[in-house]
PDB file of C-alpha atoms in Angstrom:
ATOM      1  CA  MET I 271       0.340  -0.467  -0.300  1.00 87.00           C
ATOM      2  CA  ILE I 272       0.958   3.086  -0.872  1.00 93.00           C
ATOM      3  CA  LYS I 273      -0.249   7.271  -0.385  1.00 94.00           C
ATOM      4  CA  GLN I 274       1.597  10.379  -1.814  1.00 94.00           C
ATOM      5  CA  ILE I 275       1.945  12.811   1.422  1.00 93.00           C
ATOM      6  CA  SER I 276       3.420  15.057  -0.598  1.00 92.00           C
ATOM      7  CA  ASP I 277       5.537  16.182  -4.070  1.00 90.00           C
ATOM      8  CA  ALA I 278       8.559  15.022  -1.867  1.00 91.00           C
ATOM      9  CA  GLN I 279       7.033  12.952   0.623  1.00 93.00           C
ATOM     10  CA  ILE I 280       4.880   8.878   0.947  1.00 94.00           C
ATOM     11  CA  ALA I 281       3.542   6.693   2.747  1.00 95.00           C
ATOM     12  CA  ALA I 282       4.506   2.231   2.406  1.00 95.00           C
ATOM     13  CA  ALA I 283       2.337   0.193   4.925  1.00 93.00           C
ATOM     14  CA  GLY I 284       1.786  -4.098   4.581  1.00 80.00           C
ATOM     15  CA  GLY I 285       2.882  -6.419   5.837  1.00 84.00           C
ATOM     16  CA  ASP I 286       5.194  -5.004   8.327  1.00 88.00           C
ATOM     17  CA  ASN I 287       3.143  -3.551   9.920  1.00 89.00           C
ATOM     18  CA  ASP I 288       4.471  -0.899   9.340  1.00 93.00           C
ATOM     19  CA  ILE I 289       3.839   2.491   7.516  1.00 95.00           C
ATOM     20  CA  ARG I 290       7.904   3.834   6.735  1.00 95.00           C
ATOM     21  CA  ILE I 291       8.073   7.266   4.853  1.00 96.00           C
ATOM     22  CA  PHE I 292       9.959   8.027   1.925  1.00 95.00           C
ATOM     23  CA  ASN I 293      12.045  11.304   0.626  1.00 93.00           C
ATOM     24  CA  LEU I 294      11.542  11.540  -2.415  1.00 90.00           C
ATOM     25  CA  MET I 295      13.512  13.989  -3.613  1.00 85.00           C
ATOM     26  CA  ASN I 296      16.477  12.029  -4.878  1.00 77.00           C
ATOM     27  CA  GLU I 297      16.175  10.828  -8.324  1.00 73.00           C
ATOM     28  CA  ASP I 298      17.975   7.278  -7.917  1.00 78.00           C
ATOM     29  CA  GLU I 299      15.979   6.311  -4.955  1.00 82.00           C
ATOM     30  CA  ALA I 300      13.533   6.759  -2.258  1.00 85.00           C
ATOM     31  CA  LYS I 301      15.222   6.936   1.058  1.00 91.00           C
ATOM     32  CA  GLU I 302      13.375   5.514   3.960  1.00 92.00           C
ATOM     33  CA  GLU I 303      13.072   9.377   6.797  1.00 94.00           C
ATOM     34  CA  TYR I 304      11.556   7.001   9.538  1.00 95.00           C
ATOM     35  CA  SER I 305       8.604   5.424  10.680  1.00 94.00           C
ATOM     36  CA  LEU I 306       5.198   4.507  12.674  1.00 94.00           C
ATOM     37  CA  SER I 307       5.138   1.744  14.871  1.00 90.00           C
ATOM     38  CA  GLY I 308       2.433   0.222  16.608  1.00 84.00           C
ATOM     39  CA  GLN I 309      -0.420  -1.463  14.311  1.00 83.00           C
ATOM     40  CA  PRO I 310      -0.683  -5.459  16.150  1.00 84.00           C
ATOM     41  CA  ASN I 311      -0.394  -6.858  12.729  1.00 88.00           C
ATOM     42  CA  ILE I 312      -0.744  -6.493   9.101  1.00 91.00           C
ATOM     43  CA  ILE I 313      -2.160  -3.529   7.446  1.00 93.00           C
ATOM     44  CA  ARG I 314      -4.434  -3.276   4.347  1.00 93.00           C
ATOM     45  CA  ASP I 315      -4.560   0.732   3.891  1.00 93.00           C
ATOM     46  CA  LEU I 316      -3.601   3.765   4.694  1.00 95.00           C
ATOM     47  CA  GLU I 317      -4.612   7.216   4.133  1.00 94.00           C
ATOM     48  CA  ILE I 318      -3.561  10.994   4.926  1.00 94.00           C
ATOM     49  CA  PHE I 319      -5.787  14.247   5.724  1.00 91.00           C
ATOM     50  CA  PRO I 320      -5.024  17.426   6.320  1.00 86.00           C
ATOM     51  CA  GLU I 321      -2.687  18.725   9.104  1.00 90.00           C
ATOM     52  CA  ASN I 322      -0.610  16.208   8.922  1.00 93.00           C
ATOM     53  CA  ILE I 323      -2.808  12.652   9.790  1.00 94.00           C
ATOM     54  CA  ILE I 324      -2.765   9.690   8.691  1.00 95.00           C
ATOM     55  CA  CYS I 325      -5.081   6.983   9.033  1.00 94.00           C
ATOM     56  CA  ALA I 326      -4.015   2.812   8.638  1.00 94.00           C
ATOM     57  CA  GLY I 327      -6.947  -0.268   8.941  1.00 93.00           C
ATOM     58  CA  GLY I 328      -5.974  -3.805   8.866  1.00 90.00           C
ATOM     59  CA  GLU I 329      -6.445  -7.478  10.333  1.00 91.00           C
ATOM     60  CA  CYS I 330      -7.050  -6.242  13.987  1.00 90.00           C
ATOM     61  CA  LYS I 331     -10.194  -4.330  13.557  1.00 92.00           C
ATOM     62  CA  THR I 332      -8.407  -1.550  14.682  1.00 91.00           C
ATOM     63  CA  ILE I 333      -7.242   1.992  12.460  1.00 93.00           C
ATOM     64  CA  MET I 334      -4.668   3.858  13.858  1.00 94.00           C
ATOM     65  CA  VAL I 335      -3.891   7.280  13.849  1.00 94.00           C
ATOM     66  CA  TRP I 336      -0.422   9.610  13.690  1.00 95.00           C
ATOM     67  CA  ASN I 337       0.722  12.717  12.700  1.00 96.00           C
ATOM     68  CA  TYR I 338       3.427  11.957  10.612  1.00 94.00           C
ATOM     69  CA  ALA I 339       5.434  15.812  10.927  1.00 93.00           C
ATOM     70  CA  THR I 340       5.128  14.902  14.601  1.00 96.00           C
ATOM     71  CA  LYS I 341       5.183  11.341  14.340  1.00 95.00           C
ATOM     72  CA  LYS I 342       3.110  10.946  17.409  1.00 95.00           C
ATOM     73  CA  HIS I 343      -0.100   8.340  17.813  1.00 95.00           C
ATOM     74  CA  LEU I 344      -2.920  10.467  18.061  1.00 95.00           C
ATOM     75  CA  GLY I 345      -5.401   6.958  18.692  1.00 94.00           C
ATOM     76  CA  THR I 346      -7.196   4.177  18.476  1.00 93.00           C
ATOM     77  CA  CYS I 347     -10.631   3.672  16.300  1.00 91.00           C
ATOM     78  CA  LEU I 348     -12.316   1.223  18.738  1.00 93.00           C
ATOM     79  CA  GLY I 349     -15.624  -1.456  17.034  1.00 91.00           C
ATOM     80  CA  HIS I 350     -14.766  -2.998  13.806  1.00 91.00           C
ATOM     81  CA  THR I 351     -15.412  -6.766  14.400  1.00 92.00           C
ATOM     82  CA  ASP I 352     -13.279  -7.895  11.726  1.00 93.00           C
ATOM     83  CA  GLY I 353      -9.775  -6.771  10.216  1.00 90.00           C
ATOM     84  CA  VAL I 354     -10.727  -2.795   8.645  1.00 92.00           C
ATOM     85  CA  GLN I 355      -9.711  -3.300   4.691  1.00 92.00           C
ATOM     86  CA  CYS I 356     -10.584  -0.392   3.203  1.00 91.00           C
ATOM     87  CA  LEU I 357     -10.460   3.760   4.225  1.00 92.00           C
ATOM     88  CA  LEU I 358     -12.195   5.893   2.372  1.00 86.00           C
ATOM     89  CA  LYS I 359     -11.100  10.056   2.484  1.00 85.00           C
ATOM     90  CA  LEU I 360     -15.166  12.068   2.398  1.00 84.00           C
ATOM     91  CA  LYS I 361     -15.127  15.139  -0.083  1.00 81.00           C
ATOM     92  CA  ASP I 362     -15.372  17.237   3.097  1.00 80.00           C
ATOM     93  CA  GLY I 363     -12.125  15.781   4.541  1.00 73.00           C
ATOM     94  CA  LYS I 364     -13.835  13.354   6.161  1.00 73.00           C
ATOM     95  CA  LEU I 365     -12.746   9.167   7.114  1.00 70.00           C
TER      96      LEU I 365
END
């Protein structure tokens, strides 16, 4: 799973349970800047929101929320009865 944060950054996630933030400024190779950890199982989808927010949903039946600029975990959305397969950002910017 890859999502574009800006012209210079992407977020990538998958089976290793981490979100990795890459810098794209080098034409030859994307360089990993840092990772966001805490998702206890496979990440199935990511969504980027205004004000530096990234959400990740996956097999652990939760949606975790981080500020990717500060690298701070902001919270976890609970209540799903099965794994979260997809996230959708609405036109108004809400999840």
